[in-house]
Short mmCIF file of C-alpha atoms in Angstrom, two decimals:
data_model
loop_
_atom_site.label_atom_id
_atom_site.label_comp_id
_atom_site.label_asym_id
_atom_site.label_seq_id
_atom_site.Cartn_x
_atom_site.Cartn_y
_atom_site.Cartn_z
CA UNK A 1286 0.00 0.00 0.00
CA UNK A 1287 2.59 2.33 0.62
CA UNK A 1288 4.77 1.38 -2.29
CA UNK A 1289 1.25 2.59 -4.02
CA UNK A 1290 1.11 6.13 -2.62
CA UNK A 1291 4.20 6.92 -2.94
CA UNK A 1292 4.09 5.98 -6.89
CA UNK A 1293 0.70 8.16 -7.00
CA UNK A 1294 2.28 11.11 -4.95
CA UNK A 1295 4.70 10.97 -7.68
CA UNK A 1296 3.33 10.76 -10.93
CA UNK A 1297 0.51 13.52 -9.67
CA UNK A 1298 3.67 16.57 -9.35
CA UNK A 1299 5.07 15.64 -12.70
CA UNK A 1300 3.49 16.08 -16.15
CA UNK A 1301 5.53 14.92 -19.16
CA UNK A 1302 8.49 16.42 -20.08
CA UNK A 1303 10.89 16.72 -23.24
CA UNK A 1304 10.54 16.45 -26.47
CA UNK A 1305 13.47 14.60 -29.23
CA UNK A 1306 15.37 16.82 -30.99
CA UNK A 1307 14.93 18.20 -34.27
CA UNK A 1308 17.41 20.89 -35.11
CA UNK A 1309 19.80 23.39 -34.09
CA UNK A 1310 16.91 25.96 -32.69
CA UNK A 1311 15.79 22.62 -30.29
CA UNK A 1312 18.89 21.15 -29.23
CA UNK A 1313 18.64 22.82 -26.39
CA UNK A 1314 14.89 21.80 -25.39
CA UNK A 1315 16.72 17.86 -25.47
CA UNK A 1316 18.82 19.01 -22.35
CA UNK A 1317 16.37 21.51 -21.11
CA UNK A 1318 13.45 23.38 -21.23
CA UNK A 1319 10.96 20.59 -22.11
CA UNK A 1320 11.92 19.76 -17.99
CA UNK A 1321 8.87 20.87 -16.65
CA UNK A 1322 6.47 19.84 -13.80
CA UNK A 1323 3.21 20.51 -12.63
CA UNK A 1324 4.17 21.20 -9.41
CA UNK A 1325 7.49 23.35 -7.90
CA UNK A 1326 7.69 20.72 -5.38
CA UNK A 1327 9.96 18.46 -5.32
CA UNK A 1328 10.05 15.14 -4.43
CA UNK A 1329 12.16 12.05 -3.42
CA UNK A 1330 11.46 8.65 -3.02
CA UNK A 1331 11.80 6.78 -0.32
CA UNK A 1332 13.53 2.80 -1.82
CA UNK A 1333 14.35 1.53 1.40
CA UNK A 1334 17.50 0.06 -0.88
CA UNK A 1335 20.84 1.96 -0.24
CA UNK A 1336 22.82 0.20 -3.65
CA UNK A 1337 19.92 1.96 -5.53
CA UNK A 1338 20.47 5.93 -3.32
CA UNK A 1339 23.45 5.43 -4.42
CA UNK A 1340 22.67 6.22 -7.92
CA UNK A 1341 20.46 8.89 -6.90
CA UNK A 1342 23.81 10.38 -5.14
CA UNK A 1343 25.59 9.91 -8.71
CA UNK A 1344 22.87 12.25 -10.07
CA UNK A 1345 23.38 15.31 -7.86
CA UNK A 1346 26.74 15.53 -7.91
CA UNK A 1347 26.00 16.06 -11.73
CA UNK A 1348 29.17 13.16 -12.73
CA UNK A 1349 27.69 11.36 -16.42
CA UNK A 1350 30.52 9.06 -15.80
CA UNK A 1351 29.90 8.09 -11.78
CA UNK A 1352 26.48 8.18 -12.50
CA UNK A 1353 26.57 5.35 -15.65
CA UNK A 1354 29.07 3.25 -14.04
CA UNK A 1355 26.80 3.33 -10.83
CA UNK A 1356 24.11 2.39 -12.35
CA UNK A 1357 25.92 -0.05 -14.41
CA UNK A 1358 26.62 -2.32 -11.56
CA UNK A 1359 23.24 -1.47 -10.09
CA UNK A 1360 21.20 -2.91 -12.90
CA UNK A 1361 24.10 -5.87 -13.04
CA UNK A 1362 23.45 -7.06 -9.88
CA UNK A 1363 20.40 -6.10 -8.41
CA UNK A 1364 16.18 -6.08 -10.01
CA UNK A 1365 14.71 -2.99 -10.06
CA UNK A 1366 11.38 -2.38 -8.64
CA UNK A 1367 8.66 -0.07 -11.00
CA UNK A 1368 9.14 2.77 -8.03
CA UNK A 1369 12.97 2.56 -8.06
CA UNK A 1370 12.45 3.06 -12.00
CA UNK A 1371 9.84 5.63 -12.09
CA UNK A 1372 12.24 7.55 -9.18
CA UNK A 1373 15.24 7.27 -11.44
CA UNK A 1374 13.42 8.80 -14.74
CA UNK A 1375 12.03 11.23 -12.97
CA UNK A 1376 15.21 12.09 -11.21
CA UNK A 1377 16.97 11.93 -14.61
CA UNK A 1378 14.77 14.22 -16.06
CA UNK A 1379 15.82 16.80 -12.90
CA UNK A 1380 19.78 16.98 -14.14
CA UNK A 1381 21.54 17.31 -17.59
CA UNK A 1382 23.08 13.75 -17.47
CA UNK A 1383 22.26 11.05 -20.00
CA UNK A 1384 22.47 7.10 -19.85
CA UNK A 1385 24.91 5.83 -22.40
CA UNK A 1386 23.91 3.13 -24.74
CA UNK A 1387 24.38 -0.12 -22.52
CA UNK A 1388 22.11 1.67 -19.25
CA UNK A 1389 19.50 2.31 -21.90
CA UNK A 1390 18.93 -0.98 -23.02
CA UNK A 1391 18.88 -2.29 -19.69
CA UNK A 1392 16.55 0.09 -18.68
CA UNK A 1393 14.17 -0.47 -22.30
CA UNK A 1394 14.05 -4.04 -20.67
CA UNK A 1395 12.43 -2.65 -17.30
CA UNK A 1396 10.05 -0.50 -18.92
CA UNK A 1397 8.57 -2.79 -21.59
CA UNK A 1398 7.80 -5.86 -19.05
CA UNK A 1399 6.30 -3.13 -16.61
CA UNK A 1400 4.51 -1.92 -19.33
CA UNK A 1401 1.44 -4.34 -18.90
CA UNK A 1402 -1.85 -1.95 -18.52
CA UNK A 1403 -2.00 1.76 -18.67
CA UNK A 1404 -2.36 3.55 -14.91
CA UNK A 1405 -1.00 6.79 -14.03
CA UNK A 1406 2.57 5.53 -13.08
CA UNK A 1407 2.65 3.76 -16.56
CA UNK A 1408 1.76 6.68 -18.45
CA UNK A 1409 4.39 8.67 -16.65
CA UNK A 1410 7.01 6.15 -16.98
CA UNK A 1411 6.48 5.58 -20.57
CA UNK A 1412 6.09 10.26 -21.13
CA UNK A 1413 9.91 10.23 -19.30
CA UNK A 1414 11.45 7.44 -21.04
CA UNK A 1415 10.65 8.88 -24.52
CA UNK A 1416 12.03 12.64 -23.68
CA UNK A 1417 15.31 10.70 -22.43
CA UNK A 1418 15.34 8.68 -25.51
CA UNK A 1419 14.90 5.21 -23.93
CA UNK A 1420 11.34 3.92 -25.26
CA UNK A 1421 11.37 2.46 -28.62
CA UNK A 1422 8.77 1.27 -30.74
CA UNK A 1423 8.20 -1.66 -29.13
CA UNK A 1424 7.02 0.58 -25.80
CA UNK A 1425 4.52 2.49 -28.21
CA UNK A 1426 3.19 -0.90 -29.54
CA UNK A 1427 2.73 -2.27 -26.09
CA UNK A 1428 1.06 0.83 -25.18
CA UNK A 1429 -1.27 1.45 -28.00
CA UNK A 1430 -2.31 -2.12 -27.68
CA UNK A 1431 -3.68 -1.41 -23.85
CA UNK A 1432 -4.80 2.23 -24.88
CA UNK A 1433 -7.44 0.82 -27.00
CA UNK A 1434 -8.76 -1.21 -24.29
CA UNK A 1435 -8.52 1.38 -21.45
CA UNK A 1436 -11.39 3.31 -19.76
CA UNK A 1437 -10.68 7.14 -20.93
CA UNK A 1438 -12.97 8.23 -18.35
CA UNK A 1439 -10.70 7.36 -15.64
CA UNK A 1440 -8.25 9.44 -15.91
CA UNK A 1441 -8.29 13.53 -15.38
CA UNK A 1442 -7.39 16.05 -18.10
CA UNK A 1443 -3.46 16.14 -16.95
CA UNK A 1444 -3.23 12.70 -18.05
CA UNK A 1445 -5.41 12.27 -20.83
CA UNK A 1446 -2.87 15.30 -22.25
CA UNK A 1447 -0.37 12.73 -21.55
CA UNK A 1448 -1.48 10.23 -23.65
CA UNK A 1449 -1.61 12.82 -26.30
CA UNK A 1450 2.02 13.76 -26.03
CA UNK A 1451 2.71 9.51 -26.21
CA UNK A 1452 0.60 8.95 -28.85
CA UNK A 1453 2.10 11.58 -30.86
CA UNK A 1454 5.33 10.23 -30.33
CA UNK A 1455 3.89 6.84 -31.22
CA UNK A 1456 3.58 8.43 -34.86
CA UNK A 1457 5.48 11.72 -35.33
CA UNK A 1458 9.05 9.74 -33.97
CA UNK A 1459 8.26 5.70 -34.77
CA UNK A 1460 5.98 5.80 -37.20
CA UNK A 1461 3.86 3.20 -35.84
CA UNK A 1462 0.25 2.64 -37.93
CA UNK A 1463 -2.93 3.46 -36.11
CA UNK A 1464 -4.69 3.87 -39.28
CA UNK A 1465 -7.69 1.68 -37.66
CA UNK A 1466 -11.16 2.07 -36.69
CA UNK A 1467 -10.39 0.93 -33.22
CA UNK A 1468 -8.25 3.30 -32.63
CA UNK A 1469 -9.56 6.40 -34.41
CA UNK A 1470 -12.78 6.29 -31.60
CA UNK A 1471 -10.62 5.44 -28.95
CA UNK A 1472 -8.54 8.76 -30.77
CA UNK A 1473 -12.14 10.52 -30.97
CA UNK A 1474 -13.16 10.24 -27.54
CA UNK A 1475 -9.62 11.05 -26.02
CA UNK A 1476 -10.33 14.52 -27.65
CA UNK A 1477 -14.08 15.12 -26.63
CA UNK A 1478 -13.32 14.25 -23.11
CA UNK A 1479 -10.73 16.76 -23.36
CA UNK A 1480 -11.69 19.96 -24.99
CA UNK A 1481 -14.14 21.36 -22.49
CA UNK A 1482 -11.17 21.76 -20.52
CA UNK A 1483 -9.74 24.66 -22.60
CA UNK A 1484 -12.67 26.57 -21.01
CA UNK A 1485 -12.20 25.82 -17.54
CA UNK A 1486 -9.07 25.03 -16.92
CA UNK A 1487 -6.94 28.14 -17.33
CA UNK A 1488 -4.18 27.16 -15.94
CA UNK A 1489 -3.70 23.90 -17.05
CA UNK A 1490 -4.03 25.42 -20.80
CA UNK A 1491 -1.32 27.75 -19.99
CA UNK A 1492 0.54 25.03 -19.16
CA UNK A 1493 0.08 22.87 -22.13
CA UNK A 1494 -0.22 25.12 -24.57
CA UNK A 1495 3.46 25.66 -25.20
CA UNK A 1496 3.85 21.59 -25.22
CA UNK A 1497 1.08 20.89 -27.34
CA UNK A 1498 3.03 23.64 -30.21
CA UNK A 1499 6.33 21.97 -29.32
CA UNK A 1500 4.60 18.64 -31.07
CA UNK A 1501 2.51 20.22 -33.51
CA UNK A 1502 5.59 21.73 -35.22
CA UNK A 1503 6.84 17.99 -35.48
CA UNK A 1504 3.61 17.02 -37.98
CA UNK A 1505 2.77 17.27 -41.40
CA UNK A 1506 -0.38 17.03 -43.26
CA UNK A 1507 1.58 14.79 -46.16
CA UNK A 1508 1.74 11.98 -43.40
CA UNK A 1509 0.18 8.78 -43.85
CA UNK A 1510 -2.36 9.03 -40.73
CA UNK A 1511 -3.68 12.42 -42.04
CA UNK A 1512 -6.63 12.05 -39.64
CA UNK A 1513 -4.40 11.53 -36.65
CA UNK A 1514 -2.47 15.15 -37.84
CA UNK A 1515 -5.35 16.81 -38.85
CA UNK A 1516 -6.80 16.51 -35.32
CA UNK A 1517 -3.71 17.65 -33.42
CA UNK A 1518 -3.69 20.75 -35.22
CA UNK A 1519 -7.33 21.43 -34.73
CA UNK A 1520 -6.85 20.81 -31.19
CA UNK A 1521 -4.10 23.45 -31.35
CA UNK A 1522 -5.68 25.79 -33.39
CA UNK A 1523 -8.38 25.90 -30.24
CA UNK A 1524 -5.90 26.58 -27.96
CA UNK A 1525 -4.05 29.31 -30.09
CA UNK A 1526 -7.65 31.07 -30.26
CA UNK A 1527 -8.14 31.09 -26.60
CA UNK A 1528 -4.91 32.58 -26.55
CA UNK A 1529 -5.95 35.63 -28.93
CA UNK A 1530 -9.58 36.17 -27.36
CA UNK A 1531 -7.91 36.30 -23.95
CA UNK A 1532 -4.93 38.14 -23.99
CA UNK A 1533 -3.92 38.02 -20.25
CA UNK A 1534 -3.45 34.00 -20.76
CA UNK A 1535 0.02 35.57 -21.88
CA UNK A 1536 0.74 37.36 -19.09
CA UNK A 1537 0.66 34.02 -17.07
CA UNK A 1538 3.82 31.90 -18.86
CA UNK A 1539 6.72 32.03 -17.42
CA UNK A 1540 10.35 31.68 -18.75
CA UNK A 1541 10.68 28.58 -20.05
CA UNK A 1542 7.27 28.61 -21.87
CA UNK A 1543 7.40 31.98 -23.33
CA UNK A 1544 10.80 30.27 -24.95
CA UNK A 1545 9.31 27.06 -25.74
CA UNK A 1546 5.73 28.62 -27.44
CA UNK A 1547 7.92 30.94 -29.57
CA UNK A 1548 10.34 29.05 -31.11
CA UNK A 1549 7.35 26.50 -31.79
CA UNK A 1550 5.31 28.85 -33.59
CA UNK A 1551 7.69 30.54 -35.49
CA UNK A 1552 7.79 26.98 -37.30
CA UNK A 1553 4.20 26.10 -37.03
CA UNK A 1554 3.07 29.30 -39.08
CA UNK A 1555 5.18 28.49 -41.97
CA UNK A 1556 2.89 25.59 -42.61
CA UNK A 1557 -0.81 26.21 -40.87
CA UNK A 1558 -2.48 28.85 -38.96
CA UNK A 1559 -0.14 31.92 -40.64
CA UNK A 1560 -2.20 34.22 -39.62
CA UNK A 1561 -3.47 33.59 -36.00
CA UNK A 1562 0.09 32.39 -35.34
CA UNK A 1563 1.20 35.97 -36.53
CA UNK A 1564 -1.16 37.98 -33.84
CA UNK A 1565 0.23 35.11 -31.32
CA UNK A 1566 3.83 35.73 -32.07
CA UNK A 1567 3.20 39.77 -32.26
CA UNK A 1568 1.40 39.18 -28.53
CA UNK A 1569 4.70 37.09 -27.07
CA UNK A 1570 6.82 39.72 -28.28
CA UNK A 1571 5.12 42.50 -26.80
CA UNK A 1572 5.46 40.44 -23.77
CA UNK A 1573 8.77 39.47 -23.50
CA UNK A 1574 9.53 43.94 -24.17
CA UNK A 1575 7.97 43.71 -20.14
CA UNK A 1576 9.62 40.96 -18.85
CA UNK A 1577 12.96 41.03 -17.08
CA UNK A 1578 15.89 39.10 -18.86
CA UNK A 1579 17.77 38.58 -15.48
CA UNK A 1580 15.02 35.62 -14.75
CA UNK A 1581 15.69 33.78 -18.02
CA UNK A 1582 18.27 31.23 -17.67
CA UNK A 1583 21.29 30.99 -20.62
CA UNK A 1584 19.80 28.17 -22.47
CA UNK A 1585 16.23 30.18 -22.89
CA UNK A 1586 18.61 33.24 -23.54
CA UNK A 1587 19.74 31.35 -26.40
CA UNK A 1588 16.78 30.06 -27.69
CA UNK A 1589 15.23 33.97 -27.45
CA UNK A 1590 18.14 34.90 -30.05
CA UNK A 1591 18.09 31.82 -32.59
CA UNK A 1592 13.96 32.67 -32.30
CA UNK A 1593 14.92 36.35 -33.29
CA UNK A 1594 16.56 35.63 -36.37
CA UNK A 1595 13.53 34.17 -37.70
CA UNK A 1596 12.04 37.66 -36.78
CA UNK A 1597 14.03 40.58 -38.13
CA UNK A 1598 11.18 43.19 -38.09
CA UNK A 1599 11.80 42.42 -34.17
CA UNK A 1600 15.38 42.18 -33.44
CA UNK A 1601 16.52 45.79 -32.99
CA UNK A 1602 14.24 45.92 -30.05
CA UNK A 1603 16.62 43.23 -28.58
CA UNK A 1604 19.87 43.32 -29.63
CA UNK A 1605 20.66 45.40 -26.48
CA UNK A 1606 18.85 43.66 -23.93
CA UNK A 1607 20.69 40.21 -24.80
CA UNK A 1608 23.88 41.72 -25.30
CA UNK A 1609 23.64 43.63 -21.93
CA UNK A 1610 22.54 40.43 -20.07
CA UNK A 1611 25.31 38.60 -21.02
CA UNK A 1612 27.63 41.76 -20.03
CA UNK A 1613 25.73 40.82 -16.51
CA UNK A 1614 26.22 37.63 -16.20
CA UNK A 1615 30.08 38.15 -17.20
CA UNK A 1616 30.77 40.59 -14.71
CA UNK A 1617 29.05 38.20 -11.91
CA UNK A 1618 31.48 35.36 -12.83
CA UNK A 1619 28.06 33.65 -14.15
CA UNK A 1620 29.27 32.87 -17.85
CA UNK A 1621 28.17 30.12 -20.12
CA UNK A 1622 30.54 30.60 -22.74
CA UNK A 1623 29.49 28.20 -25.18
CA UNK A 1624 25.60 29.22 -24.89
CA UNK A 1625 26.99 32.92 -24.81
CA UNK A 1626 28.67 32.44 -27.90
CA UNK A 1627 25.92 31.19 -29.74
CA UNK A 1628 23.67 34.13 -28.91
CA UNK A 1629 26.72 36.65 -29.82
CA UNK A 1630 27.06 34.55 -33.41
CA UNK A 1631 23.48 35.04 -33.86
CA UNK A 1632 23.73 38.60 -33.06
CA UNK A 1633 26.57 39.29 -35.06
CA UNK A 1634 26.32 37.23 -38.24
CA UNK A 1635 22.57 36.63 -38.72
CA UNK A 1636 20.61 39.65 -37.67
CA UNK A 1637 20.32 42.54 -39.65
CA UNK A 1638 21.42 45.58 -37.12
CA UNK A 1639 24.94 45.78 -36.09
CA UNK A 1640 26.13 45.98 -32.31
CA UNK A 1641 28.60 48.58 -31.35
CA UNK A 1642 32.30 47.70 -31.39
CA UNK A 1643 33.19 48.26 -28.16
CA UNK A 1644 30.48 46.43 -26.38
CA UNK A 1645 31.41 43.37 -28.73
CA UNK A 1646 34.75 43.38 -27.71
CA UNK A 1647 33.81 43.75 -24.13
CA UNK A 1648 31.70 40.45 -24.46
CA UNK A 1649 34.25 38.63 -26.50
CA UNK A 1650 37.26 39.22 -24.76
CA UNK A 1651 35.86 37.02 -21.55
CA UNK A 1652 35.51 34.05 -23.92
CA UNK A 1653 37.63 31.24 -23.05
CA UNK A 1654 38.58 29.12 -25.84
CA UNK A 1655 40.32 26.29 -24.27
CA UNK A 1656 37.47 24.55 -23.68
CA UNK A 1657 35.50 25.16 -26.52
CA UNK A 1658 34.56 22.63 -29.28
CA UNK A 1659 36.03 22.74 -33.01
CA UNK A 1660 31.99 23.95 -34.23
CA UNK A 1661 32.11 26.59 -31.81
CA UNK A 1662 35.48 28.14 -32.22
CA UNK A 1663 34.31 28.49 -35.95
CA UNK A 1664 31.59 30.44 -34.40
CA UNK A 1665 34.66 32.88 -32.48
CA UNK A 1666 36.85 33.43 -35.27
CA UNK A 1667 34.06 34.33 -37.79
CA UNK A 1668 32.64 37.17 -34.94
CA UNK A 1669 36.11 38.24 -35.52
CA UNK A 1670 35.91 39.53 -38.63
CA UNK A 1671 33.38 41.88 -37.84
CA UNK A 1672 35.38 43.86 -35.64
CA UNK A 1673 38.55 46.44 -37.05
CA UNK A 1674 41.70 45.44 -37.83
CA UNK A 1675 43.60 46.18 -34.51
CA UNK A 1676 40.69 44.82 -31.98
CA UNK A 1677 40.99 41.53 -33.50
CA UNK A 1678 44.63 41.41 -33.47
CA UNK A 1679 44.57 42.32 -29.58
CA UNK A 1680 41.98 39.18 -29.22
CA UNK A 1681 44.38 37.00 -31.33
CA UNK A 1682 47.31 37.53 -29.01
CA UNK A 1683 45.10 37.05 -25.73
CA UNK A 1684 44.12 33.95 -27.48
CA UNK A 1685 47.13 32.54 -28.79
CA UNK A 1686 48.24 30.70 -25.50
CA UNK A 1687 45.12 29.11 -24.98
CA UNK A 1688 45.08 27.78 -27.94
CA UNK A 1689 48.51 25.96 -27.30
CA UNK A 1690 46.61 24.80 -24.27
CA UNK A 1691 43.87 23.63 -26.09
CA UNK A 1692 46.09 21.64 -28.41
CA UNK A 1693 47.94 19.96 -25.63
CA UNK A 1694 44.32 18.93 -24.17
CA UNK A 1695 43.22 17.63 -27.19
CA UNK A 1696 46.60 15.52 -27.52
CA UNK A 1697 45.65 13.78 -24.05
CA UNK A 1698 41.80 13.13 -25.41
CA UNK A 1699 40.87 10.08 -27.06
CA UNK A 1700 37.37 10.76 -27.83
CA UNK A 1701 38.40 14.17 -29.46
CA UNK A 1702 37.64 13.82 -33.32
CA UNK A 1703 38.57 16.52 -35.60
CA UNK A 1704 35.50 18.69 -37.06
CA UNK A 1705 36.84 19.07 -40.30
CA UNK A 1706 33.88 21.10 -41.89
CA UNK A 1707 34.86 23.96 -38.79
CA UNK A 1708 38.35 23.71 -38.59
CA UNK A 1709 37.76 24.86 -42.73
CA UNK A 1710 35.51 27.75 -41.35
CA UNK A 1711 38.33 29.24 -39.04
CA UNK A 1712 41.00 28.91 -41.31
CA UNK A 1713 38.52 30.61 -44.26
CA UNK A 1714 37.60 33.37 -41.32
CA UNK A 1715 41.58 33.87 -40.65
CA UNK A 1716 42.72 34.41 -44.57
CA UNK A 1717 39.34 37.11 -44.42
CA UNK A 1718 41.69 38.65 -41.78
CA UNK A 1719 44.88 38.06 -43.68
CA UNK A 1720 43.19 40.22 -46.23
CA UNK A 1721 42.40 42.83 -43.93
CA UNK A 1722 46.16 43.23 -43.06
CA UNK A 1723 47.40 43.58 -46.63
CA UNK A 1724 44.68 46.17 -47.36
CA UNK A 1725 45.77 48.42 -44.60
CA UNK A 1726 49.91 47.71 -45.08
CA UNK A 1727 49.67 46.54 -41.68
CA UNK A 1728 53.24 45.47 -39.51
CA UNK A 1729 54.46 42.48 -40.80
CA UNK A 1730 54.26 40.96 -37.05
CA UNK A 1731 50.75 40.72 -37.75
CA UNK A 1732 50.61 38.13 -40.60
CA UNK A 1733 53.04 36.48 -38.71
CA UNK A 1734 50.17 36.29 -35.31
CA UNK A 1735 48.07 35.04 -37.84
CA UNK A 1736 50.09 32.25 -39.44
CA UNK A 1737 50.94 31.16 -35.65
CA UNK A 1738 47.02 30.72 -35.33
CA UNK A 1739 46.57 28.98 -38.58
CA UNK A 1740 49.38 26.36 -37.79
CA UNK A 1741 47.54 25.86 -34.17
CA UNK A 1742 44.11 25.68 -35.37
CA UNK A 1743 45.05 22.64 -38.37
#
């Protein structure tokens, strides 16, 4: 009995959670944003099994390589329970770690033979092992199979939106066919039982709303199960509405969903709902003008910018409030250089207004490159060429024993492979600057900084 409550208590504070990625303006929804809970609470299991709090241990001290080795010789030696495995997704989905290959099959093992009838611990195991990449199609077969025979009715409107989210994975990721009459009413009633929420439940729309247009921007009309498509983005298409009518439905999303619902859109209205999409996306950016930057994290910092350049009528309104935040955060110590240097490159290189030198350089010049990978050094030596002649030379000398530091790193790695496609791009982006020292009869020290860089970057 207790085992039981404590599975409820759990899966009641935690509505599904990410998505699979799709491209460069999602990767970081895989890692991040698509983390989010019902409730702010949080919660921790009680196993009664030390081996297994052990792993839990692994996971705070935010290790990849403790924690998969841990759980390694867990899952070796020991069964785990369904509430030992629900814990450990859910726990999963709390940190930035990832099971490698040989945990996840393991794990795929677990959830497919627990995976017997649908309650709500089954459709919460089977929501967090698809955003962490474990279920296959095998778990979607299994689970359509006891979806068809389940009592809809049952369940509230939380978790009837999960099996929305599932069964969209079921054919948006594995293709699996539901093209069947069976299913369709099972499909059909999921939705009716459903919809006269949108008018009640305020807050729960809020909360779905961005999660619903992070799978909607997944579907096409050209798929096979049209029907199946066709009704997701009428259900969406209801929300977006409510959305419009009531414009203080806005005012209620916080960080991560303003970040999630507008890079969604922005690729939703290229292929339905143009123009209520367009009042939407007018509406978020009105909103965002109001809100304060400080309480957005770097990775929703970075998706506001790679959203922006699919905006340009927009991004002069911004350019200074990211660049400024990111001054912030520098001069607190609280720099994320990598995620920082993919909202300068945006800045920079892909919108149309230019930022002042100065403030560039200010950025830039905190920028460690030691650590940085081959793809986004290409990113720092093309932001180079923007600036004049003698800025970037001052960067390239700060940078020039790093990058001897870098190379010795990458001497002791033996997972490092060689991005040859960006190694091209800085070597292109330092010839642009060879160029720039010939035009101006520069010193001939110069060239000579810049073939030192060129031999250390090859």
């Amino acid at each position: 009995m207790l085992k039981k409550i404590l599975v409820l208590q759990l899966c009641n504070r935690f509505c599904f959670a990410k998505f699979y990625q799709f491209s460069k303006l999602n990767h970081f929804f895989e890692q991040f944003e698509m983390d989010k809970f019902d409730s702010n609470s949080q919660f921790t299991a009680t196993t009664g099994n030390i081996k297994f709090s052990k792993i839990l241990e692994s996971l705070d001290k935010g290790k990849q390589s403790l924690f998969n080795s841990t759980l390694n010789d867990y899952l070796k030696t020991q069964t785990i329970n369904f509430e030992q495995l629900l814990t450990l997704l859910v726990a999963l989905h709390q940190t930035n770690i990832f099971c490698n290959k040989s945990n996840k099959e393991i794990l795929l093992k677990h959830i497919n033979s627990n995976l017997n009838t649908i309650n709500i611990g089954v459709l919460q195991m089977i929501s967090h092992s698809l955003s962490l990449g474990i279920a296959d199609q095998q778990t979607l077969n299994l689970y359509i199979q006891h979806f068809l025979k389940c009592d809809l009715k049952r369940f509230n409107h939380i978790q009837q939106f999960d099996m929305i989210f599932i069964i969209s994975q079921a054919v948006l990721k594995f293709q699996v066919n539901l093209y069947n009459p069976e299913f369709a009413n099972q499909w059909k009633l999921l939705l009716q039982l459903l919809l006269p929420h949108l008018e009640t439940k305020k807050d729960w729309l809020v909360k779905k709303f961005p999660h619903l247009a992070f799978i909607v921007k997944g579907a096409s009309k050209d798929d096979a199960q049209s029907f199946f498509i066709e009704d997701l983005i009428n259900l969406f298409k209801a929300m977006t509405n409510k959305f419009n009518q009531q414009a203080d439905l806005i005012y209620k999303l916080d960080s991560k969903d303003i970040t999630i619902l507008l890079s969604s859109v922005i690729k939703i209205r290229d292929k339905y709902l143009t123009q209520e999409l367009n009042i939407l996306i007018d509406n978020l950016i009105k909103y965002l003008m109001r809100y304060d930057f400080s309480k957005f994290n770097d990775s929703s910092l970075q998706s506001i910018a790679l959203s922006l350049t699919h905006l340009p009528t927009y991004q002069s309104q911004f350019q200074e409030l990211l660049i400024d935040q990111i001054d912030q955060r520098k001069q607190k110590g609280k720099f994320n250089t990598k995620q920082h240097l993919s909202i300068i490159f945006e800045l920079i290189i892909k919108w149309r207004n230019k930022v002042s030198n100065q403030k560039l350089v200010n950025v830039i010049q905190s920028l460690s490159v030691i650590e940085q990978s081959d793809y986004d050094l290409a990113h720092y030596f093309q932001i180079l060429t923007t600036l004049p002649l003698e800025q970037i030379i001052g960067l390239l000398k700060q940078i020039e024993f790093d990058l001897i530091q870098r190379n010795e790193k990458i001497a002791l790695d033996q997972n490092y492979r060689k991005d040859s496609i960006s190694v091209e791009r800085m070597q292109k982006s330092l010839l642009k600057i060879e160029g720039y020292v010939k035009q101006q009869n520069a010193p001939s020290f110069n060239m000579q900084l810049i073939q030192k860089i060129q031999n250390l970057l090859k």
